[in-house]
Amino acid sequence: MTKNTERILDIDVAEEMRQSFLEYSYSVIYSRALPDVRDGLKPVQRRIVYQMGEMGLRPDRGHVKSARVTGEVMGKLHPHGDGAIYDALVRMAQAFSLRLPLIDGHGNFGSLDDGPAAARYTEVRLTAAAMALNESLDENTVDFVPNYDAQLTEPEVLPAALPNLLVNGASGIAVGMATNMPPHNLGEVIDALQLLLQKPKATLEQIMELIPGPDLPGGGIILLGEGISDAYQNGRGSFKMRAKISVESVAPRKNGLVITELPLSVGPERVIEKIRDAVNSKKLQGISNVVDLTDRENGLKLIIELKSGVDPDSVIDALYRLTPLEENFGINNVALVKGRPQQLGLLDLLKLYLEHRLEVTTRRSKTRLEKRQARLHLIEGLQQAVLNIDEVIEVIRASDTADEAKKKMMKVFDLSDLQSEYILELKLRRLTKLSILELEAEADVLRKEIEELKNILSDDKVLRKTISKELAEIQKTHANPRRTELLDVTGVEFVKKPSEVKEIEDEPTVVTLSPTGLIGRSEQAQPGNSLSTSLRRDIGIVLADGKAVRIHVSDLPAGKPISAAKFAGTKQRVLGIIDWSSESTFALGTASGVVKRINGPLPDKNEVSLIGLKDRDQIVGVCDSDDKQTVGFVTSAGNILLFAADAVRPQGLPAAGMAGINLTEGRAIYFGSVIESGHLITAANSSQALGKTDGGSVKKTPMKAYPRQGRASKGVRCHKFLKSEDQLYFAKFVAQTPTVFDESGKEVPGLEVEAKRDGTGKKIKSFVAGAN
């Protein structure tokens, strides 16, 4: 019978979970996700840079397989899997990820849109910047700690001769905290460090004169505002990144937008996908094509081809709002300070780095001083041996053992144990007259260096001057010009929460379709057909072919209006605008005299057909139409018919409408709602006139002069033709004090009221294009 050796322990599950979670959290925070404020590296990055230095993978050596580096790091220092190691290795080699890459990669290390090749296909070595991080590791500048199995040691932190954390930034997600630090320009950071070395009490404002903002690897534009100031003050804030876009001629009579720089971590394929989605959903208008000409030789180049007549500025504004061409960067400066995570402002980051360099330089100077003093001690003993070479030989020959010889030399020549041992092990050929001169020269150099090192260690000013000189050398070797353009947008409110960046702030606005076919939005109604709405709503642009195109109000330009037809991407005539989601009723009329009323809102589609049109028929007008309103037609034959809107029963979208005016000759040229106190503007000319060369005559008549009749009748005469005239080419119901425009948008002057409803018009030279 076997003895039962099973042992069961009762534990508190809650306490066990709490303890395990705390251990896991600490491990992630300290050993994985957050960088050290001193060298700006996470543990895996530090181990890669250190181990590659131990492998001798300097910039002047050849590349080696990434898989070899990954294996060395995993086997000796970082036992968390080769995937994590290779991912970190790749990122340090990507020029679009780091402002100052630490790995010189050979092969496919990926792009902003694609991943890298496998570790067995790529090759690596350290860059000169990484060598600066490893500089003077062998001079007791930092503490070494046991590796994971206590078989080897690794540096707790690298000496970091350059300010890597600020220059390359960092990102990582730990447990209960995260870090997201933007990169900066090395030259600007070192200028700020130099100021702090000279003036330790320098203010943040003085520092920000030298470091005005981040400097991203891919260039682009940063909008400076309160978010940057907040981040530099307390370590938390945000800023907006924008692509660099220029307007260029891409073909004869055709403009395009050329993008050469993108926001951080945004790739061209992602941009193209978002542009196509926005165009297909009708949220983005005026774009005909997107071409990617990016290659390794010329770099990034995206060309967005614009439709003719489109205002480039309005498209650029929409692109920034709807696509990743404008992104938000949320700054969260969290780093490890003496093993504890802290949120740090710009001054804190600079001062803590300088504290590290002060300690490194002090420890290095002490080590160098000790080595030089030890060497000088040996040389001074050797000099005595050379001067008394015969006596030294005699002492050695008279001794039975080496130990006896050493003791005699110490007593005879007043040497130390080390000096005597060194002389005994020295080859006789060194004891020549030539060596005497060499020893004297070396001793003089050593004494000079010892004096300099003692000055560094005893005088804080000399210590700071030494660091300043080394930083100046780093700046001269590694710094390059700023890539990112900074735009000051003081006064513009920044949204600090990344989740709210793409939201549009809703506010009242007025959309106006001008008499000449231009559309835009503003705070107040402009001359033309105006619609009060808000930025987050949709409107419909009604076209002559019976379709309505949905447009988001915020996509419309604010200020200078643009062509409504070209903005909607059509050659069809734009007849009016409607509120897409309103529950009100609107009416439309066609050239064949058909009228139709439709109850809103319209379906959730980007384009709908409002009426089933017959062949060669088209819409001639659209208007709001409740049951109490009066609507009417005007025909090319000079007739007008006004009737009550409630005589037309509202129908669904597929319906073809009903008879509005009985046409015995000509066609309907206008349909709209009656302004009771307003006027009817009509313009007549000859149908044989070439193009728009004949302005004909124009007439202004009060609406009260025309009777209200029943639907489907012929109406009454509204304009009597002169001998040279046979058609009305323009008609519109307008307000009490109307303005008439010609083709160029200029006002046609001298209009007088013609009280007779069937009177003739006044001759004009200009061709009437619109009225309000």
mmCIF file of C-alpha atoms in Angstrom, residues 222-379:
data_model
loop_
_atom_site.group_PDB
_atom_site.id
_atom_site.type_symbol
_atom_site.label_atom_id
_atom_site.label_comp_id
_atom_site.label_asym_id
_atom_site.label_seq_id
_atom_site.Cartn_x
_atom_site.Cartn_y
_atom_site.Cartn_z
ATOM 1 C CA ILE A 222 1.811 70.526 -36.776
ATOM 2 C CA LEU A 223 -0.817 72.997 -35.576
ATOM 3 C CA LEU A 224 0.510 74.567 -32.407
ATOM 4 C CA GLY A 225 -1.920 75.596 -29.706
ATOM 5 C CA GLU A 226 -2.794 75.195 -26.054
ATOM 6 C CA GLY A 227 -2.405 71.410 -26.291
ATOM 7 C CA ILE A 228 1.350 71.681 -26.855
ATOM 8 C CA SER A 229 1.748 74.161 -23.997
ATOM 9 C CA ASP A 230 -0.204 71.861 -21.659
ATOM 10 C CA ALA A 231 1.904 68.852 -22.646
ATOM 11 C CA TYR A 232 5.174 70.714 -22.146
ATOM 12 C CA GLN A 233 3.932 72.068 -18.823
ATOM 13 C CA ASN A 234 2.548 68.922 -17.166
ATOM 14 C CA GLY A 235 3.173 66.038 -19.574
ATOM 15 C CA ARG A 236 -0.318 65.674 -20.985
ATOM 16 C CA GLY A 237 -1.894 67.421 -23.999
ATOM 17 C CA SER A 238 -2.493 67.052 -27.716
ATOM 18 C CA PHE A 239 -1.764 68.539 -31.100
ATOM 19 C CA LYS A 240 -3.008 68.102 -34.633
ATOM 20 C CA MET A 241 -0.846 66.720 -37.431
ATOM 21 C CA ARG A 242 -1.559 67.528 -41.067
ATOM 22 C CA ALA A 243 -0.262 66.297 -44.380
ATOM 23 C CA LYS A 244 1.618 68.761 -46.549
ATOM 24 C CA ILE A 245 -0.562 69.469 -49.601
ATOM 25 C CA SER A 246 0.219 71.695 -52.571
ATOM 26 C CA VAL A 247 -2.024 72.667 -55.484
ATOM 27 C CA GLU A 248 -0.389 71.929 -58.840
ATOM 28 C CA SER A 249 -1.393 71.584 -62.470
ATOM 29 C CA VAL A 250 -1.500 67.847 -63.199
ATOM 30 C CA ALA A 251 -2.873 68.092 -66.753
ATOM 31 C CA PRO A 252 -3.891 70.814 -69.230
ATOM 32 C CA ARG A 253 -6.720 72.863 -67.631
ATOM 33 C CA LYS A 254 -6.795 70.446 -64.700
ATOM 34 C CA ASN A 255 -5.579 71.018 -61.143
ATOM 35 C CA GLY A 256 -4.616 68.451 -58.580
ATOM 36 C CA LEU A 257 -3.531 68.178 -54.962
ATOM 37 C CA VAL A 258 -0.022 66.793 -54.469
ATOM 38 C CA ILE A 259 0.745 65.223 -51.082
ATOM 39 C CA THR A 260 4.414 64.729 -50.244
ATOM 40 C CA GLU A 261 4.336 64.417 -46.439
ATOM 41 C CA LEU A 262 1.865 62.595 -44.182
ATOM 42 C CA PRO A 263 1.132 62.640 -40.439
ATOM 43 C CA LEU A 264 3.020 60.231 -38.174
ATOM 44 C CA SER A 265 2.088 56.544 -38.706
ATOM 45 C CA VAL A 266 -0.277 57.319 -41.606
ATOM 46 C CA GLY A 267 0.387 55.396 -44.829
ATOM 47 C CA PRO A 268 -0.672 56.298 -48.397
ATOM 48 C CA GLU A 269 -2.839 53.191 -48.835
ATOM 49 C CA ARG A 270 -4.901 54.079 -45.773
ATOM 50 C CA VAL A 271 -5.346 57.624 -47.082
ATOM 51 C CA ILE A 272 -6.456 56.399 -50.519
ATOM 52 C CA GLU A 273 -8.950 53.970 -48.969
ATOM 53 C CA LYS A 274 -10.518 56.677 -46.800
ATOM 54 C CA ILE A 275 -10.726 59.094 -49.739
ATOM 55 C CA ARG A 276 -12.501 56.499 -51.877
ATOM 56 C CA ASP A 277 -14.934 55.699 -49.057
ATOM 57 C CA ALA A 278 -15.750 59.382 -48.610
ATOM 58 C CA VAL A 279 -16.192 59.911 -52.360
ATOM 59 C CA ASN A 280 -18.424 56.837 -52.734
ATOM 60 C CA SER A 281 -20.589 57.960 -49.816
ATOM 61 C CA LYS A 282 -20.882 61.453 -51.370
ATOM 62 C CA LYS A 283 -19.326 63.059 -48.303
ATOM 63 C CA LEU A 284 -16.377 64.241 -50.375
ATOM 64 C CA GLN A 285 -17.015 65.998 -53.677
ATOM 65 C CA GLY A 286 -14.897 67.307 -56.520
ATOM 66 C CA ILE A 287 -12.345 64.452 -56.783
ATOM 67 C CA SER A 288 -12.000 62.485 -60.011
ATOM 68 C CA ASN A 289 -9.050 60.188 -59.228
ATOM 69 C CA VAL A 290 -6.254 59.405 -56.764
ATOM 70 C CA VAL A 291 -2.854 58.267 -58.048
ATOM 71 C CA ASP A 292 -0.036 56.894 -55.855
ATOM 72 C CA LEU A 293 3.395 57.646 -57.326
ATOM 73 C CA THR A 294 5.328 56.735 -54.167
ATOM 74 C CA ASP A 295 8.632 54.927 -54.698
ATOM 75 C CA ARG A 296 11.943 54.426 -52.898
ATOM 76 C CA GLU A 297 13.864 56.902 -55.030
ATOM 77 C CA ASN A 298 11.462 59.865 -54.953
ATOM 78 C CA GLY A 299 9.661 59.124 -51.697
ATOM 79 C CA LEU A 300 6.013 59.788 -50.972
ATOM 80 C CA LYS A 301 3.861 61.334 -53.702
ATOM 81 C CA LEU A 302 0.072 61.138 -53.823
ATOM 82 C CA ILE A 303 -1.806 63.017 -56.527
ATOM 83 C CA ILE A 304 -5.503 63.776 -56.019
ATOM 84 C CA GLU A 305 -6.980 64.837 -59.350
ATOM 85 C CA LEU A 306 -9.754 67.425 -59.071
ATOM 86 C CA LYS A 307 -12.769 67.878 -61.280
ATOM 87 C CA SER A 308 -12.769 71.010 -63.414
ATOM 88 C CA GLY A 309 -13.961 74.129 -61.683
ATOM 89 C CA VAL A 310 -13.679 72.763 -58.157
ATOM 90 C CA ASP A 311 -12.228 75.102 -55.545
ATOM 91 C CA PRO A 312 -9.051 73.314 -54.264
ATOM 92 C CA ASP A 313 -9.258 75.001 -50.853
ATOM 93 C CA SER A 314 -12.708 73.564 -50.157
ATOM 94 C CA VAL A 315 -11.501 70.065 -51.113
ATOM 95 C CA ILE A 316 -8.430 70.418 -48.888
ATOM 96 C CA ASP A 317 -10.626 71.441 -45.943
ATOM 97 C CA ALA A 318 -12.865 68.393 -46.518
ATOM 98 C CA LEU A 319 -9.852 66.073 -46.841
ATOM 99 C CA TYR A 320 -8.431 67.258 -43.536
ATOM 100 C CA ARG A 321 -11.761 66.641 -41.838
ATOM 101 C CA LEU A 322 -12.805 63.347 -43.433
ATOM 102 C CA THR A 323 -9.519 61.483 -43.994
ATOM 103 C CA PRO A 324 -6.304 60.691 -42.041
ATOM 104 C CA LEU A 325 -4.605 63.654 -43.733
ATOM 105 C CA GLU A 326 -5.301 65.336 -40.397
ATOM 106 C CA GLU A 327 -4.790 63.283 -37.235
ATOM 107 C CA ASN A 328 -4.651 64.035 -33.545
ATOM 108 C CA PHE A 329 -1.620 63.103 -31.420
ATOM 109 C CA GLY A 330 -2.394 62.714 -27.727
ATOM 110 C CA ILE A 331 0.730 63.403 -25.684
ATOM 111 C CA ASN A 332 1.171 61.412 -22.473
ATOM 112 C CA ASN A 333 4.744 61.739 -21.226
ATOM 113 C CA VAL A 334 5.026 58.770 -18.877
ATOM 114 C CA ALA A 335 8.474 57.284 -18.209
ATOM 115 C CA LEU A 336 10.303 55.390 -15.484
ATOM 116 C CA VAL A 337 12.141 57.578 -12.972
ATOM 117 C CA LYS A 338 14.216 55.467 -10.570
ATOM 118 C CA GLY A 339 11.968 52.510 -11.380
ATOM 119 C CA ARG A 340 8.693 54.362 -10.838
ATOM 120 C CA PRO A 341 6.387 55.612 -13.608
ATOM 121 C CA GLN A 342 5.921 59.386 -13.611
ATOM 122 C CA GLN A 343 4.214 61.900 -15.871
ATOM 123 C CA LEU A 344 6.766 64.488 -16.888
ATOM 124 C CA GLY A 345 6.789 67.922 -18.479
ATOM 125 C CA LEU A 346 9.421 69.107 -20.920
ATOM 126 C CA LEU A 347 11.604 70.688 -18.259
ATOM 127 C CA ASP A 348 11.503 67.510 -16.166
ATOM 128 C CA LEU A 349 12.553 65.381 -19.140
ATOM 129 C CA LEU A 350 15.485 67.646 -19.922
ATOM 130 C CA LYS A 351 16.648 67.948 -16.306
ATOM 131 C CA LEU A 352 16.431 64.204 -15.622
ATOM 132 C CA TYR A 353 18.480 63.485 -18.738
ATOM 133 C CA LEU A 354 21.103 65.993 -17.612
ATOM 134 C CA GLU A 355 21.170 64.384 -14.150
ATOM 135 C CA HIS A 356 21.918 61.066 -15.872
ATOM 136 C CA ARG A 357 24.713 62.597 -17.938
ATOM 137 C CA LEU A 358 26.162 64.272 -14.851
ATOM 138 C CA GLU A 359 26.268 60.916 -13.072
ATOM 139 C CA VAL A 360 27.645 59.078 -16.117
ATOM 140 C CA THR A 361 30.358 61.694 -16.680
ATOM 141 C CA THR A 362 31.280 61.693 -12.996
ATOM 142 C CA ARG A 363 31.545 57.903 -12.802
ATOM 143 C CA ARG A 364 33.474 57.781 -16.078
ATOM 144 C CA SER A 365 35.875 60.457 -14.861
ATOM 145 C CA LYS A 366 36.487 58.561 -11.618
ATOM 146 C CA THR A 367 37.196 55.351 -13.528
ATOM 147 C CA ARG A 368 39.524 57.105 -15.925
ATOM 148 C CA LEU A 369 41.287 58.834 -13.056
ATOM 149 C CA GLU A 370 41.861 55.545 -11.249
ATOM 150 C CA LYS A 371 43.202 53.881 -14.406
ATOM 151 C CA ARG A 372 45.552 56.754 -15.205
ATOM 152 C CA GLN A 373 46.804 56.967 -11.645
ATOM 153 C CA ALA A 374 47.474 53.223 -11.641
ATOM 154 C CA ARG A 375 49.294 53.475 -14.968
ATOM 155 C CA LEU A 376 51.378 56.455 -13.785
ATOM 156 C CA HIS A 377 52.299 54.491 -10.662
ATOM 157 C CA LEU A 378 53.661 51.625 -12.786
ATOM 158 C CA ILE A 379 55.526 53.968 -15.102
#
